[in-house]
């Protein structure tokens, strides 16, 4: 504790005011600087992709680009009670993909019938894409060149010439 010397002539009120102001000044000095608003971490929930072959609709239009969202627990559980999946367990991926694909070209209502009519290479691509974004959280893959044996990373979502 610090001793305070009071001079004759200093009023009691002045001393009390000084004592009251001292703790407030110490609290201001000890208080951390006001926190700046932190940028929130954002979670990417939709991923763009480009199909190797493309979905051909009833009018003959080819749809290659699309988006897939992250799956929820409900998305994973719902196919388990679907009668089509109970009759044929291989149908599980068709139902699951139809729930998480949000857009396919200009088609925004993607259902199991659309996924059924896709080429097998596109379905295999979408199954791998689904696995990557839901288990690994990204669409990148490490690859090795068969000619020069150099290692590099590619984005499996494609979109630019020369990519998957």
PDB file of N, CA and C in Angstrom, residues 4-97:
ATOM      1  N   UNK A   4       0.267   8.184   1.513  1.00  0.00           N
ATOM      2  CA  UNK A   4      -0.002   9.484   0.914  1.00  0.00           C
ATOM      3  C   UNK A   4       0.253  10.553   1.972  1.00  0.00           C
ATOM      4  N   UNK A   5       0.993  11.548   1.554  1.00  0.00           N
ATOM      5  CA  UNK A   5       1.281  12.666   2.459  1.00  0.00           C
ATOM      6  C   UNK A   5       0.301  13.779   2.174  1.00  0.00           C
ATOM      7  N   UNK A   6      -0.330  14.232   3.200  1.00  0.00           N
ATOM      8  CA  UNK A   6      -1.296  15.316   3.058  1.00  0.00           C
ATOM      9  C   UNK A   6      -0.662  16.573   3.600  1.00  0.00           C
ATOM     10  N   UNK A   7      -0.660  17.581   2.776  1.00  0.00           N
ATOM     11  CA  UNK A   7      -0.099  18.862   3.204  1.00  0.00           C
ATOM     12  C   UNK A   7      -1.165  19.667   3.911  1.00  0.00           C
ATOM     13  N   UNK A   8      -0.749  20.499   4.819  1.00  0.00           N
ATOM     14  CA  UNK A   8      -1.742  21.335   5.473  1.00  0.00           C
ATOM     15  C   UNK A   8      -2.386  22.243   4.444  1.00  0.00           C
ATOM     16  N   UNK A   9      -3.556  22.402   4.391  1.00  0.00           N
ATOM     17  CA  UNK A   9      -4.245  23.246   3.419  1.00  0.00           C
ATOM     18  C   UNK A   9      -4.963  22.409   2.382  1.00  0.00           C
ATOM     19  N   UNK A  10      -4.570  21.171   2.198  1.00  0.00           N
ATOM     20  CA  UNK A  10      -5.262  20.318   1.251  1.00  0.00           C
ATOM     21  C   UNK A  10      -6.520  19.826   1.934  1.00  0.00           C
ATOM     22  N   UNK A  11      -7.628  20.004   1.264  1.00  0.00           N
ATOM     23  CA  UNK A  11      -8.887  19.608   1.860  1.00  0.00           C
ATOM     24  C   UNK A  11      -9.093  18.116   1.786  1.00  0.00           C
ATOM     25  N   UNK A  12      -9.913  17.627   2.686  1.00  0.00           N
ATOM     26  CA  UNK A  12     -10.230  16.202   2.724  1.00  0.00           C
ATOM     27  C   UNK A  12     -10.915  15.764   1.436  1.00  0.00           C
ATOM     28  N   UNK A  13     -11.746  16.614   0.884  1.00  0.00           N
ATOM     29  CA  UNK A  13     -12.460  16.258  -0.346  1.00  0.00           C
ATOM     30  C   UNK A  13     -11.502  16.100  -1.509  1.00  0.00           C
ATOM     31  N   UNK A  14     -10.477  16.928  -1.560  1.00  0.00           N
ATOM     32  CA  UNK A  14      -9.491  16.832  -2.634  1.00  0.00           C
ATOM     33  C   UNK A  14      -8.756  15.494  -2.550  1.00  0.00           C
ATOM     34  N   UNK A  15      -8.399  15.095  -1.348  1.00  0.00           N
ATOM     35  CA  UNK A  15      -7.703  13.823  -1.157  1.00  0.00           C
ATOM     36  C   UNK A  15      -8.606  12.663  -1.566  1.00  0.00           C
ATOM     37  N   UNK A  16      -9.860  12.709  -1.151  1.00  0.00           N
ATOM     38  CA  UNK A  16     -10.793  11.638  -1.501  1.00  0.00           C
ATOM     39  C   UNK A  16     -11.015  11.573  -3.013  1.00  0.00           C
ATOM     40  N   UNK A  17     -11.097  12.712  -3.667  1.00  0.00           N
ATOM     41  CA  UNK A  17     -11.255  12.724  -5.123  1.00  0.00           C
ATOM     42  C   UNK A  17     -10.039  12.129  -5.813  1.00  0.00           C
ATOM     43  N   UNK A  18      -8.853  12.448  -5.324  1.00  0.00           N
ATOM     44  CA  UNK A  18      -7.622  11.872  -5.882  1.00  0.00           C
ATOM     45  C   UNK A  18      -7.597  10.371  -5.694  1.00  0.00           C
ATOM     46  N   UNK A  19      -8.014   9.904  -4.511  1.00  0.00           N
ATOM     47  CA  UNK A  19      -8.031   8.460  -4.246  1.00  0.00           C
ATOM     48  C   UNK A  19      -9.052   7.745  -5.117  1.00  0.00           C
ATOM     49  N   UNK A  20     -10.195   8.357  -5.353  1.00  0.00           N
ATOM     50  CA  UNK A  20     -11.227   7.746  -6.191  1.00  0.00           C
ATOM     51  C   UNK A  20     -10.789   7.698  -7.649  1.00  0.00           C
ATOM     52  N   UNK A  21     -10.058   8.704  -8.087  1.00  0.00           N
ATOM     53  CA  UNK A  21      -9.617   8.759  -9.480  1.00  0.00           C
ATOM     54  C   UNK A  21      -8.464   7.809  -9.741  1.00  0.00           C
ATOM     55  N   UNK A  22      -7.660   7.505  -8.751  1.00  0.00           N
ATOM     56  CA  UNK A  22      -6.490   6.648  -8.950  1.00  0.00           C
ATOM     57  C   UNK A  22      -6.857   5.237  -9.391  1.00  0.00           C
ATOM     58  N   UNK A  23      -7.814   4.526  -8.757  1.00  0.00           N
ATOM     59  CA  UNK A  23      -8.147   3.180  -9.236  1.00  0.00           C
ATOM     60  C   UNK A  23      -8.714   3.185 -10.646  1.00  0.00           C
ATOM     61  N   UNK A  24      -9.509   4.191 -10.995  1.00  0.00           N
ATOM     62  CA  UNK A  24     -10.073   4.262 -12.342  1.00  0.00           C
ATOM     63  C   UNK A  24      -8.969   4.436 -13.374  1.00  0.00           C
ATOM     64  N   UNK A  25      -7.969   5.252 -13.048  1.00  0.00           N
ATOM     65  CA  UNK A  25      -6.848   5.451 -13.967  1.00  0.00           C
ATOM     66  C   UNK A  25      -6.057   4.164 -14.127  1.00  0.00           C
ATOM     67  N   UNK A  26      -5.875   3.428 -13.024  1.00  0.00           N
ATOM     68  CA  UNK A  26      -5.145   2.154 -13.109  1.00  0.00           C
ATOM     69  C   UNK A  26      -5.924   1.143 -13.943  1.00  0.00           C
ATOM     70  N   UNK A  27      -7.263   1.106 -13.789  1.00  0.00           N
ATOM     71  CA  UNK A  27      -8.081   0.168 -14.567  1.00  0.00           C
ATOM     72  C   UNK A  27      -8.016   0.492 -16.053  1.00  0.00           C
ATOM     73  N   UNK A  28      -8.019   1.791 -16.390  1.00  0.00           N
ATOM     74  CA  UNK A  28      -7.916   2.179 -17.795  1.00  0.00           C
ATOM     75  C   UNK A  28      -6.583   1.763 -18.373  1.00  0.00           C
ATOM     76  N   UNK A  29      -5.520   1.925 -17.595  1.00  0.00           N
ATOM     77  CA  UNK A  29      -4.193   1.549 -18.083  1.00  0.00           C
ATOM     78  C   UNK A  29      -4.070   0.039 -18.212  1.00  0.00           C
ATOM     79  N   UNK A  30      -4.701  -0.707 -17.301  1.00  0.00           N
ATOM     80  CA  UNK A  30      -4.591  -2.160 -17.330  1.00  0.00           C
ATOM     81  C   UNK A  30      -5.560  -2.799 -18.310  1.00  0.00           C
ATOM     82  N   UNK A  31      -6.610  -2.084 -18.681  1.00  0.00           N
ATOM     83  CA  UNK A  31      -7.611  -2.659 -19.588  1.00  0.00           C
ATOM     84  C   UNK A  31      -6.998  -2.864 -20.958  1.00  0.00           C
ATOM     85  N   UNK A  32      -7.321  -3.989 -21.572  1.00  0.00           N
ATOM     86  CA  UNK A  32      -6.797  -4.228 -22.920  1.00  0.00           C
ATOM     87  C   UNK A  32      -7.427  -3.259 -23.906  1.00  0.00           C
ATOM     88  N   UNK A  33      -6.725  -3.048 -24.983  1.00  0.00           N
ATOM     89  CA  UNK A  33      -7.246  -2.161 -26.027  1.00  0.00           C
ATOM     90  C   UNK A  33      -8.551  -2.733 -26.543  1.00  0.00           C
ATOM     91  N   UNK A  34      -9.462  -1.885 -26.944  1.00  0.00           N
ATOM     92  CA  UNK A  34     -10.731  -2.412 -27.447  1.00  0.00           C
ATOM     93  C   UNK A  34     -10.481  -3.367 -28.604  1.00  0.00           C
ATOM     94  N   UNK A  35     -11.138  -4.493 -28.525  1.00  0.00           N
ATOM     95  CA  UNK A  35     -10.923  -5.523 -29.542  1.00  0.00           C
ATOM     96  C   UNK A  35     -11.521  -5.073 -30.864  1.00  0.00           C
ATOM     97  N   UNK A  36     -10.735  -5.238 -31.908  1.00  0.00           N
ATOM     98  CA  UNK A  36     -11.244  -4.957 -33.245  1.00  0.00           C
ATOM     99  C   UNK A  36     -12.161  -6.098 -33.637  1.00  0.00           C
ATOM    100  N   UNK A  37     -13.172  -5.799 -34.394  1.00  0.00           N
ATOM    101  CA  UNK A  37     -14.051  -6.890 -34.808  1.00  0.00           C
ATOM    102  C   UNK A  37     -13.257  -7.912 -35.606  1.00  0.00           C
ATOM    103  N   UNK A  38     -13.305  -9.157 -35.148  1.00  0.00           N
ATOM    104  CA  UNK A  38     -12.580 -10.221 -35.829  1.00  0.00           C
ATOM    105  C   UNK A  38     -13.308 -10.636 -37.084  1.00  0.00           C
ATOM    106  N   UNK A  39     -12.529 -10.913 -38.102  1.00  0.00           N
ATOM    107  CA  UNK A  39     -13.137 -11.463 -39.300  1.00  0.00           C
ATOM    108  C   UNK A  39     -13.509 -12.897 -38.988  1.00  0.00           C
ATOM    109  N   UNK A  40     -14.744 -13.236 -39.245  1.00  0.00           N
ATOM    110  CA  UNK A  40     -15.200 -14.580 -38.944  1.00  0.00           C
ATOM    111  C   UNK A  40     -14.655 -15.545 -39.979  1.00  0.00           C
ATOM    112  N   UNK A  41     -14.307 -16.727 -39.478  1.00  0.00           N
ATOM    113  CA  UNK A  41     -13.893 -17.772 -40.390  1.00  0.00           C
ATOM    114  C   UNK A  41     -15.130 -18.206 -41.167  1.00  0.00           C
ATOM    115  N   UNK A  42     -14.997 -18.277 -42.471  1.00  0.00           N
ATOM    116  CA  UNK A  42     -16.133 -18.691 -43.275  1.00  0.00           C
ATOM    117  C   UNK A  42     -15.936 -20.127 -43.712  1.00  0.00           C
ATOM    118  N   UNK A  43     -17.020 -20.839 -43.787  1.00  0.00           N
ATOM    119  CA  UNK A  43     -17.005 -22.228 -44.208  1.00  0.00           C
ATOM    120  C   UNK A  43     -17.574 -22.295 -45.610  1.00  0.00           C
ATOM    121  N   UNK A  44     -16.814 -22.839 -46.517  1.00  0.00           N
ATOM    122  CA  UNK A  44     -17.307 -22.991 -47.872  1.00  0.00           C
ATOM    123  C   UNK A  44     -18.259 -24.181 -47.884  1.00  0.00           C
ATOM    124  N   UNK A  45     -19.509 -23.945 -48.274  1.00  0.00           N
ATOM    125  CA  UNK A  45     -20.507 -25.009 -48.255  1.00  0.00           C
ATOM    126  C   UNK A  45     -20.916 -25.454 -49.651  1.00  0.00           C
ATOM    127  N   UNK A  46     -20.559 -24.707 -50.680  1.00  0.00           N
ATOM    128  CA  UNK A  46     -20.870 -25.106 -52.050  1.00  0.00           C
ATOM    129  C   UNK A  46     -19.599 -25.111 -52.877  1.00  0.00           C
ATOM    130  N   UNK A  47     -19.491 -26.113 -53.733  1.00  0.00           N
ATOM    131  CA  UNK A  47     -18.306 -26.282 -54.559  1.00  0.00           C
ATOM    132  C   UNK A  47     -18.739 -26.457 -56.015  1.00  0.00           C
ATOM    133  N   UNK A  48     -18.076 -25.732 -56.890  1.00  0.00           N
ATOM    134  CA  UNK A  48     -18.370 -25.826 -58.318  1.00  0.00           C
ATOM    135  C   UNK A  48     -17.615 -27.011 -58.912  1.00  0.00           C
ATOM    136  N   UNK A  49     -18.207 -27.615 -59.932  1.00  0.00           N
ATOM    137  CA  UNK A  49     -17.555 -28.720 -60.627  1.00  0.00           C
ATOM    138  C   UNK A  49     -17.879 -28.643 -62.113  1.00  0.00           C
ATOM    139  N   UNK A  50     -17.122 -29.410 -62.890  1.00  0.00           N
ATOM    140  CA  UNK A  50     -17.398 -29.545 -64.310  1.00  0.00           C
ATOM    141  C   UNK A  50     -17.309 -31.017 -64.663  1.00  0.00           C
ATOM    142  N   UNK A  51     -18.388 -31.569 -65.178  1.00  0.00           N
ATOM    143  CA  UNK A  51     -18.448 -32.997 -65.504  1.00  0.00           C
ATOM    144  C   UNK A  51     -17.562 -33.330 -66.695  1.00  0.00           C
ATOM    145  N   UNK A  52     -16.960 -34.514 -66.675  1.00  0.00           N
ATOM    146  CA  UNK A  52     -16.109 -34.919 -67.804  1.00  0.00           C
ATOM    147  C   UNK A  52     -16.888 -35.012 -69.126  1.00  0.00           C
ATOM    148  N   UNK A  53     -18.095 -35.566 -69.096  1.00  0.00           N
ATOM    149  CA  UNK A  53     -18.885 -35.703 -70.318  1.00  0.00           C
ATOM    150  C   UNK A  53     -20.064 -34.739 -70.347  1.00  0.00           C
ATOM    151  N   UNK A  54     -20.831 -34.693 -69.301  1.00  0.00           N
ATOM    152  CA  UNK A  54     -21.972 -33.791 -69.220  1.00  0.00           C
ATOM    153  C   UNK A  54     -23.303 -34.519 -69.282  1.00  0.00           C
ATOM    154  N   UNK A  55     -24.278 -33.934 -68.642  1.00  0.00           N
ATOM    155  CA  UNK A  55     -25.642 -34.467 -68.642  1.00  0.00           C
ATOM    156  C   UNK A  55     -26.382 -33.930 -69.852  1.00  0.00           C
ATOM    157  N   UNK A  56     -27.017 -34.833 -70.614  1.00  0.00           N
ATOM    158  CA  UNK A  56     -27.789 -34.436 -71.795  1.00  0.00           C
ATOM    159  C   UNK A  56     -29.268 -34.477 -71.422  1.00  0.00           C
ATOM    160  N   UNK A  57     -29.929 -33.308 -71.483  1.00  0.00           N
ATOM    161  CA  UNK A  57     -31.348 -33.253 -71.107  1.00  0.00           C
ATOM    162  C   UNK A  57     -32.233 -33.720 -72.266  1.00  0.00           C
ATOM    163  N   UNK A  58     -33.555 -33.676 -72.060  1.00  0.00           N
ATOM    164  CA  UNK A  58     -34.510 -34.160 -73.060  1.00  0.00           C
ATOM    165  C   UNK A  58     -34.458 -33.378 -74.368  1.00  0.00           C
ATOM    166  N   UNK A  59     -34.058 -32.108 -74.321  1.00  0.00           N
ATOM    167  CA  UNK A  59     -33.961 -31.291 -75.533  1.00  0.00           C
ATOM    168  C   UNK A  59     -32.614 -31.445 -76.239  1.00  0.00           C
ATOM    169  N   UNK A  60     -31.709 -32.228 -75.656  1.00  0.00           N
ATOM    170  CA  UNK A  60     -30.404 -32.449 -76.268  1.00  0.00           C
ATOM    171  C   UNK A  60     -29.325 -31.488 -75.811  1.00  0.00           C
ATOM    172  N   UNK A  61     -29.631 -30.607 -74.849  1.00  0.00           N
ATOM    173  CA  UNK A  61     -28.631 -29.678 -74.326  1.00  0.00           C
ATOM    174  C   UNK A  61     -27.695 -30.404 -73.371  1.00  0.00           C
ATOM    175  N   UNK A  62     -26.422 -30.091 -73.481  1.00  0.00           N
ATOM    176  CA  UNK A  62     -25.413 -30.694 -72.604  1.00  0.00           C
ATOM    177  C   UNK A  62     -25.127 -29.739 -71.451  1.00  0.00           C
ATOM    178  N   UNK A  63     -25.213 -30.268 -70.239  1.00  0.00           N
ATOM    179  CA  UNK A  63     -24.952 -29.488 -69.024  1.00  0.00           C
ATOM    180  C   UNK A  63     -23.714 -30.080 -68.354  1.00  0.00           C
ATOM    181  N   UNK A  64     -22.631 -29.304 -68.301  1.00  0.00           N
ATOM    182  CA  UNK A  64     -21.387 -29.805 -67.702  1.00  0.00           C
ATOM    183  C   UNK A  64     -21.071 -29.170 -66.364  1.00  0.00           C
ATOM    184  N   UNK A  65     -21.308 -27.887 -66.225  1.00  0.00           N
ATOM    185  CA  UNK A  65     -20.976 -27.188 -64.983  1.00  0.00           C
ATOM    186  C   UNK A  65     -22.081 -27.333 -63.959  1.00  0.00           C
ATOM    187  N   UNK A  66     -21.688 -27.350 -62.702  1.00  0.00           N
ATOM    188  CA  UNK A  66     -22.687 -27.445 -61.650  1.00  0.00           C
ATOM    189  C   UNK A  66     -22.100 -27.103 -60.301  1.00  0.00           C
ATOM    190  N   UNK A  67     -22.933 -27.209 -59.269  1.00  0.00           N
ATOM    191  CA  UNK A  67     -22.480 -26.993 -57.894  1.00  0.00           C
ATOM    192  C   UNK A  67     -23.014 -28.109 -57.005  1.00  0.00           C
ATOM    193  N   UNK A  68     -22.204 -28.434 -56.021  1.00  0.00           N
ATOM    194  CA  UNK A  68     -22.574 -29.435 -55.027  1.00  0.00           C
ATOM    195  C   UNK A  68     -22.344 -28.820 -53.662  1.00  0.00           C
ATOM    196  N   UNK A  69     -23.298 -29.031 -52.756  1.00  0.00           N
ATOM    197  CA  UNK A  69     -23.159 -28.515 -51.403  1.00  0.00           C
ATOM    198  C   UNK A  69     -22.657 -29.618 -50.480  1.00  0.00           C
ATOM    199  N   UNK A  70     -22.151 -29.192 -49.331  1.00  0.00           N
ATOM    200  CA  UNK A  70     -21.732 -30.159 -48.322  1.00  0.00           C
ATOM    201  C   UNK A  70     -22.948 -30.948 -47.848  1.00  0.00           C
ATOM    202  N   UNK A  71     -22.750 -32.204 -47.544  1.00  0.00           N
ATOM    203  CA  UNK A  71     -23.837 -33.063 -47.078  1.00  0.00           C
ATOM    204  C   UNK A  71     -24.062 -32.866 -45.585  1.00  0.00           C
ATOM    205  N   UNK A  72     -25.309 -33.025 -45.184  1.00  0.00           N
ATOM    206  CA  UNK A  72     -25.660 -32.984 -43.765  1.00  0.00           C
ATOM    207  C   UNK A  72     -25.899 -34.416 -43.292  1.00  0.00           C
ATOM    208  N   UNK A  73     -26.058 -34.583 -41.997  1.00  0.00           N
ATOM    209  CA  UNK A  73     -26.365 -35.909 -41.462  1.00  0.00           C
ATOM    210  C   UNK A  73     -27.677 -36.420 -42.049  1.00  0.00           C
ATOM    211  N   UNK A  74     -28.632 -35.525 -42.214  1.00  0.00           N
ATOM    212  CA  UNK A  74     -29.919 -35.922 -42.806  1.00  0.00           C
ATOM    213  C   UNK A  74     -29.732 -36.455 -44.222  1.00  0.00           C
ATOM    214  N   UNK A  75     -28.853 -35.805 -45.000  1.00  0.00           N
ATOM    215  CA  UNK A  75     -28.593 -36.279 -46.366  1.00  0.00           C
ATOM    216  C   UNK A  75     -28.042 -37.695 -46.356  1.00  0.00           C
ATOM    217  N   UNK A  76     -27.217 -38.001 -45.379  1.00  0.00           N
ATOM    218  CA  UNK A  76     -26.611 -39.331 -45.288  1.00  0.00           C
ATOM    219  C   UNK A  76     -27.622 -40.378 -44.809  1.00  0.00           C
ATOM    220  N   UNK A  77     -28.564 -39.959 -43.951  1.00  0.00           N
ATOM    221  CA  UNK A  77     -29.528 -40.900 -43.382  1.00  0.00           C
ATOM    222  C   UNK A  77     -30.744 -41.136 -44.269  1.00  0.00           C
ATOM    223  N   UNK A  78     -31.201 -40.117 -44.965  1.00  0.00           N
ATOM    224  CA  UNK A  78     -32.425 -40.223 -45.757  1.00  0.00           C
ATOM    225  C   UNK A  78     -32.402 -41.378 -46.765  1.00  0.00           C
ATOM    226  N   UNK A  79     -31.318 -41.615 -47.503  1.00  0.00           N
ATOM    227  CA  UNK A  79     -31.341 -42.731 -48.457  1.00  0.00           C
ATOM    228  C   UNK A  79     -31.525 -44.105 -47.794  1.00  0.00           C
ATOM    229  N   UNK A  80     -31.176 -44.223 -46.526  1.00  0.00           N
ATOM    230  CA  UNK A  80     -31.304 -45.513 -45.841  1.00  0.00           C
ATOM    231  C   UNK A  80     -32.761 -45.959 -45.720  1.00  0.00           C
ATOM    232  N   UNK A  81     -33.710 -45.015 -45.740  1.00  0.00           N
ATOM    233  CA  UNK A  81     -35.120 -45.383 -45.631  1.00  0.00           C
ATOM    234  C   UNK A  81     -35.833 -45.342 -46.985  1.00  0.00           C
ATOM    235  N   UNK A  82     -35.103 -44.999 -48.037  1.00  0.00           N
ATOM    236  CA  UNK A  82     -35.681 -44.954 -49.377  1.00  0.00           C
ATOM    237  C   UNK A  82     -35.923 -46.391 -49.864  1.00  0.00           C
ATOM    238  N   UNK A  83     -37.120 -46.664 -50.361  1.00  0.00           N
ATOM    239  CA  UNK A  83     -37.459 -48.019 -50.820  1.00  0.00           C
ATOM    240  C   UNK A  83     -36.582 -48.475 -51.975  1.00  0.00           C
ATOM    241  N   UNK A  84     -36.211 -47.532 -52.859  1.00  0.00           N
ATOM    242  CA  UNK A  84     -35.359 -47.895 -53.993  1.00  0.00           C
ATOM    243  C   UNK A  84     -33.995 -48.376 -53.515  1.00  0.00           C
ATOM    244  N   UNK A  85     -33.488 -47.777 -52.440  1.00  0.00           N
ATOM    245  CA  UNK A  85     -32.186 -48.175 -51.889  1.00  0.00           C
ATOM    246  C   UNK A  85     -32.317 -49.515 -51.170  1.00  0.00           C
ATOM    247  N   UNK A  86     -33.444 -49.731 -50.496  1.00  0.00           N
ATOM    248  CA  UNK A  86     -33.657 -51.018 -49.813  1.00  0.00           C
ATOM    249  C   UNK A  86     -33.712 -52.163 -50.810  1.00  0.00           C
ATOM    250  N   UNK A  87     -34.318 -51.917 -51.975  1.00  0.00           N
ATOM    251  CA  UNK A  87     -34.393 -52.942 -53.009  1.00  0.00           C
ATOM    252  C   UNK A  87     -33.059 -53.149 -53.710  1.00  0.00           C
ATOM    253  N   UNK A  88     -32.306 -52.049 -53.879  1.00  0.00           N
ATOM    254  CA  UNK A  88     -31.025 -52.118 -54.586  1.00  0.00           C
ATOM    255  C   UNK A  88     -30.048 -51.172 -53.896  1.00  0.00           C
ATOM    256  N   UNK A  89     -29.167 -51.685 -53.021  1.00  0.00           N
ATOM    257  CA  UNK A  89     -28.240 -50.822 -52.274  1.00  0.00           C
ATOM    258  C   UNK A  89     -27.332 -49.965 -53.158  1.00  0.00           C
ATOM    259  N   UNK A  90     -27.107 -50.366 -54.401  1.00  0.00           N
ATOM    260  CA  UNK A  90     -26.271 -49.569 -55.302  1.00  0.00           C
ATOM    261  C   UNK A  90     -26.940 -48.247 -55.653  1.00  0.00           C
ATOM    262  N   UNK A  91     -28.241 -48.148 -55.431  1.00  0.00           N
ATOM    263  CA  UNK A  91     -28.990 -46.940 -55.743  1.00  0.00           C
ATOM    264  C   UNK A  91     -28.736 -45.831 -54.726  1.00  0.00           C
ATOM    265  N   UNK A  92     -28.071 -46.165 -53.621  1.00  0.00           N
ATOM    266  CA  UNK A  92     -27.792 -45.191 -52.568  1.00  0.00           C
ATOM    267  C   UNK A  92     -27.063 -43.966 -53.096  1.00  0.00           C
ATOM    268  N   UNK A  93     -26.051 -44.169 -53.926  1.00  0.00           N
ATOM    269  CA  UNK A  93     -25.286 -43.021 -54.422  1.00  0.00           C
ATOM    270  C   UNK A  93     -26.128 -42.136 -55.327  1.00  0.00           C
ATOM    271  N   UNK A  94     -27.073 -42.707 -56.071  1.00  0.00           N
ATOM    272  CA  UNK A  94     -27.947 -41.913 -56.937  1.00  0.00           C
ATOM    273  C   UNK A  94     -28.806 -40.985 -56.086  1.00  0.00           C
ATOM    274  N   UNK A  95     -29.412 -41.537 -55.023  1.00  0.00           N
ATOM    275  CA  UNK A  95     -30.272 -40.736 -54.156  1.00  0.00           C
ATOM    276  C   UNK A  95     -29.440 -39.676 -53.429  1.00  0.00           C
ATOM    277  N   UNK A  96     -28.286 -40.067 -52.921  1.00  0.00           N
ATOM    278  CA  UNK A  96     -27.437 -39.138 -52.183  1.00  0.00           C
ATOM    279  C   UNK A  96     -26.966 -37.988 -53.065  1.00  0.00           C
ATOM    280  N   UNK A  97     -26.497 -38.302 -54.259  1.00  0.00           N
ATOM    281  CA  UNK A  97     -26.031 -37.249 -55.164  1.00  0.00           C
ATOM    282  C   UNK A  97     -27.170 -36.314 -55.560  1.00  0.00           C
TER     283      UNK A  97
END
